[in-house]
PDB file of C-alpha atoms in Angstrom:
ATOM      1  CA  UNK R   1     -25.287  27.741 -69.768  1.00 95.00           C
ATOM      2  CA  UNK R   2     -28.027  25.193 -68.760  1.00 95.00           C
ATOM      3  CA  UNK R   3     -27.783  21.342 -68.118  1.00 97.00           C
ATOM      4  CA  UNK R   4     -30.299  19.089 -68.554  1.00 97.00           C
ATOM      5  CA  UNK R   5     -30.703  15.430 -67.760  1.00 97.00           C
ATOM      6  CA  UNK R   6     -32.419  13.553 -71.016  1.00 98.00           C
ATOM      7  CA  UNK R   7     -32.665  10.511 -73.229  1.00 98.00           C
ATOM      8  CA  UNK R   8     -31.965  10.420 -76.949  1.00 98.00           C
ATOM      9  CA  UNK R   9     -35.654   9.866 -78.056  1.00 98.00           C
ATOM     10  CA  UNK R  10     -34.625   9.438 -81.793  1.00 98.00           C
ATOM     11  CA  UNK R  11     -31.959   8.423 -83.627  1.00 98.00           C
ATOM     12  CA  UNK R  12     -30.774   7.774 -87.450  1.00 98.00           C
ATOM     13  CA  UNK R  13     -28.267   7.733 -89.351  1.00 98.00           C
ATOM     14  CA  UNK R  14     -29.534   8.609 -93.618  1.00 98.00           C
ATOM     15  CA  UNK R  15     -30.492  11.918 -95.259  1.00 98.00           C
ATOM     16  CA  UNK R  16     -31.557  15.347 -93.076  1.00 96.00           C
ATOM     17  CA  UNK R  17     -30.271  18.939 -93.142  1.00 92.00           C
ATOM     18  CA  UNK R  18     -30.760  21.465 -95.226  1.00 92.00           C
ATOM     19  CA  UNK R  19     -33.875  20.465 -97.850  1.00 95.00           C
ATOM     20  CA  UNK R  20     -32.577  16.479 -96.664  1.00 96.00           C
ATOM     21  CA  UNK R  21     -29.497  17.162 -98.655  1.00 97.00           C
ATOM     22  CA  UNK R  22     -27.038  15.927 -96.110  1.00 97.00           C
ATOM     23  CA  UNK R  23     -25.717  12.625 -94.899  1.00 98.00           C
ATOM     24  CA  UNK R  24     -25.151  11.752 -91.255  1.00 98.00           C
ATOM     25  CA  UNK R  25     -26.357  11.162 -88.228  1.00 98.00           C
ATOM     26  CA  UNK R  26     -29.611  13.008 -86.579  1.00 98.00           C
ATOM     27  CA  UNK R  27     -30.544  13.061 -83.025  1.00 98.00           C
ATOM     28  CA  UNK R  28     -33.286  14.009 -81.113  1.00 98.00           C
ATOM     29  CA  UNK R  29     -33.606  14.090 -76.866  1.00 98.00           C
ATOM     30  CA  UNK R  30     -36.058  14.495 -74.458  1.00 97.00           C
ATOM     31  CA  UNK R  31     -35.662  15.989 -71.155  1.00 96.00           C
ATOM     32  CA  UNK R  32     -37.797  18.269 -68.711  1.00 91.00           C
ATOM     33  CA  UNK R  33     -40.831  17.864 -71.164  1.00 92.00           C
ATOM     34  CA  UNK R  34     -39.020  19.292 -74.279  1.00 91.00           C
ATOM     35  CA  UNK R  35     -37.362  18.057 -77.242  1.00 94.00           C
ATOM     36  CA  UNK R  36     -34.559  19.533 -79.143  1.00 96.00           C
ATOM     37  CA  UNK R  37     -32.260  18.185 -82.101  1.00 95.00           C
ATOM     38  CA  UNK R  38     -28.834  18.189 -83.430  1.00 96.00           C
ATOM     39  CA  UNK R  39     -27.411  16.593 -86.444  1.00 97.00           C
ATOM     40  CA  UNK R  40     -23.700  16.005 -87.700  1.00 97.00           C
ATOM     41  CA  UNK R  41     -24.157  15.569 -91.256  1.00 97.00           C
ATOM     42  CA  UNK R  42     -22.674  17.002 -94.558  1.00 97.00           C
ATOM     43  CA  UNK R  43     -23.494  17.440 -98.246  1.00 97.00           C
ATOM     44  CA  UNK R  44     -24.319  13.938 -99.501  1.00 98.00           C
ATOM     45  CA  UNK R  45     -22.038  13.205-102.313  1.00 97.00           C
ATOM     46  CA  UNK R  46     -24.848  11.396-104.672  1.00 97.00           C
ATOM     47  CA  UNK R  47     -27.114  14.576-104.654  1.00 96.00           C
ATOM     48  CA  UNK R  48     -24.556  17.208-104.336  1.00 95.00           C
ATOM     49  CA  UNK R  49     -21.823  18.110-106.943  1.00 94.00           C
ATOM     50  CA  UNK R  50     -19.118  20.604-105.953  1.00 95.00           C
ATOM     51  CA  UNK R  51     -19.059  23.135-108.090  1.00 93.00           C
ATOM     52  CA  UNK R  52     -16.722  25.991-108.989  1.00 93.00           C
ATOM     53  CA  UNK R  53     -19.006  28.473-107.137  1.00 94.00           C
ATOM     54  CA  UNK R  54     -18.721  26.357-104.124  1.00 93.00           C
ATOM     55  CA  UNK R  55     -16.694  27.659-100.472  1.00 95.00           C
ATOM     56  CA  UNK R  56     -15.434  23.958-100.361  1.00 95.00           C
ATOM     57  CA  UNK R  57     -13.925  21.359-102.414  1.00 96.00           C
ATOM     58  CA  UNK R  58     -14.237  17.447-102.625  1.00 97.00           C
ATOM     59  CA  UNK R  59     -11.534  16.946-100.333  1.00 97.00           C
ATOM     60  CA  UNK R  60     -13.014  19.483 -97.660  1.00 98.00           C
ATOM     61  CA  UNK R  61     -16.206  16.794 -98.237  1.00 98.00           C
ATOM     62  CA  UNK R  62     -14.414  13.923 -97.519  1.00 98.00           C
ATOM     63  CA  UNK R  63     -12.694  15.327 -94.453  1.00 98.00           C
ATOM     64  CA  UNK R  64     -15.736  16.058 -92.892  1.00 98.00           C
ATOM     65  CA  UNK R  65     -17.258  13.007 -94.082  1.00 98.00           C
ATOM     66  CA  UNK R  66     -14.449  11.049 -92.109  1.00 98.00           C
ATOM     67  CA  UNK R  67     -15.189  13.481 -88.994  1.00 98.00           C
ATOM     68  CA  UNK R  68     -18.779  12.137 -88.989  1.00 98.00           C
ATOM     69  CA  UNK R  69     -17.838   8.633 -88.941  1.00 98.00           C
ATOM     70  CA  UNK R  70     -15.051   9.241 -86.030  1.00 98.00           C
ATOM     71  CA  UNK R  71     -18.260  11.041 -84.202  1.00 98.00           C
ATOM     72  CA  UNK R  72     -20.332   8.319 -84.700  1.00 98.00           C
ATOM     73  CA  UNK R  73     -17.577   5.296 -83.511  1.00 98.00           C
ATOM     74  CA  UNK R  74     -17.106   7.391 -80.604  1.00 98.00           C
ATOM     75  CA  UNK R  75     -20.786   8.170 -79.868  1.00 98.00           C
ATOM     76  CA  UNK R  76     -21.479   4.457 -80.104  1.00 98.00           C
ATOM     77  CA  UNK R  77     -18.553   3.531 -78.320  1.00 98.00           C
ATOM     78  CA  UNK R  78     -19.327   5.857 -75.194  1.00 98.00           C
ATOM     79  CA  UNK R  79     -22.915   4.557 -75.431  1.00 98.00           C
ATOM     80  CA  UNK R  80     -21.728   0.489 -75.664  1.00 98.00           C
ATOM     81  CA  UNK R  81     -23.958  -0.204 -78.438  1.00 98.00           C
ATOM     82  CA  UNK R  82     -23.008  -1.507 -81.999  1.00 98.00           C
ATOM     83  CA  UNK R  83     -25.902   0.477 -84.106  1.00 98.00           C
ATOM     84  CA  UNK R  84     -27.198   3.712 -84.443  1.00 98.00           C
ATOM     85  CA  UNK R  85     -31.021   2.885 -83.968  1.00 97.00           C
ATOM     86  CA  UNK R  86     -30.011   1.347 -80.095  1.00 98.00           C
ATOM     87  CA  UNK R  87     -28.572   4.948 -79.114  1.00 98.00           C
ATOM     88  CA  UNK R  88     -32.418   5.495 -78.132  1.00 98.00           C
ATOM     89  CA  UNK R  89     -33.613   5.448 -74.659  1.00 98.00           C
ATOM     90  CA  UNK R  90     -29.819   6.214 -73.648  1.00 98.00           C
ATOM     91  CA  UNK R  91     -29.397   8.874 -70.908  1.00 98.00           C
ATOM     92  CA  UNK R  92     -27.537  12.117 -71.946  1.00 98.00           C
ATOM     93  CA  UNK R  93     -26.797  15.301 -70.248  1.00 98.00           C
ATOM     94  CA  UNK R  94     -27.630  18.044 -72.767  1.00 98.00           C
ATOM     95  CA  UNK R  95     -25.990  21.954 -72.272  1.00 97.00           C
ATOM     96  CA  UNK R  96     -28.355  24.696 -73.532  1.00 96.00           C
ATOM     97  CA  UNK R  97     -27.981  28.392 -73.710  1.00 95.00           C
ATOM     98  CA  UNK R  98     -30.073  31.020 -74.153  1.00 94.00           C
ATOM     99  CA  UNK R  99     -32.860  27.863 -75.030  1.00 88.00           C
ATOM    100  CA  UNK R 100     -30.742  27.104 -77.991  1.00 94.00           C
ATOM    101  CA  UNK R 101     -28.980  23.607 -77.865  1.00 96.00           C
ATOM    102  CA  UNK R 102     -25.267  23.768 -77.767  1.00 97.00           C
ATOM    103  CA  UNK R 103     -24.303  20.353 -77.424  1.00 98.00           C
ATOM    104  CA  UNK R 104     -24.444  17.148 -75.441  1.00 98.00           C
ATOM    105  CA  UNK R 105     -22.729  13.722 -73.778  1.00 98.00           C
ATOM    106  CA  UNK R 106     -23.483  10.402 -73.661  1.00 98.00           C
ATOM    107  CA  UNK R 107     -23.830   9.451 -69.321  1.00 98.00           C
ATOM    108  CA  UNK R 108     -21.211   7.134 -69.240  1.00 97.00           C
ATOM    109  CA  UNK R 109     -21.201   6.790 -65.693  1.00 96.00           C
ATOM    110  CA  UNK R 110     -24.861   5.840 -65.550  1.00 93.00           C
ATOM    111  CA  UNK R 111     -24.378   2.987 -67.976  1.00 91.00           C
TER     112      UNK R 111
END
């Protein structure tokens, strides 16, 4: 496991994912002269039906659609901004392993 010191150089919260079909929030960060990304998204309900050869249901949907929101209140709480598009520029320590992102937090003690 690596840390890095970085800034979220993007941020949005709309369509992304898999051929843009999923709704949530997409982040990209900056740090030792790289960039990586992470999203927390999931199918978005006005382009995706559930059907009967689906693994999940509606109700899995909206559970995880509810987990994205908590994720965001919380990202935007630890970041003490009210909007997605002012989480750039703010300072995050990102873990890596093996060059492949594995997740990351807001520097609260920075801000």
């Amino acid at each position: 496991m690596e840390k890095h010191l970085g800034k979220i150089k993007t941020a949005y919260f709309g369509l992304g994912g898999y051929q843009d079909m999923c709704i949530g929030i997409h982040l990209n960060f900056a740090f030792d002269g790289c960039g990586i990304s992470t999203s927390e998204c999931a199918w978005d309900p006005a382009r995706m039906e559930c059907s009967s050869y689906a693994k999940w249901t509606e109700e899995d949907r909206s559970k995880e659609l509810d987990c994205i929101m908590r994720y965001i209140s919380q990202l935007l709480c630890d970041a003490k901004v009210d909007r997605v598009e002012k989480l750039v520029g703010i300072p995050v320590e990102i873990t890596t392993e093996n060059r492949t992102f594995k997740s990351f937090r807001v520097l609260t003690e920075v801000l």
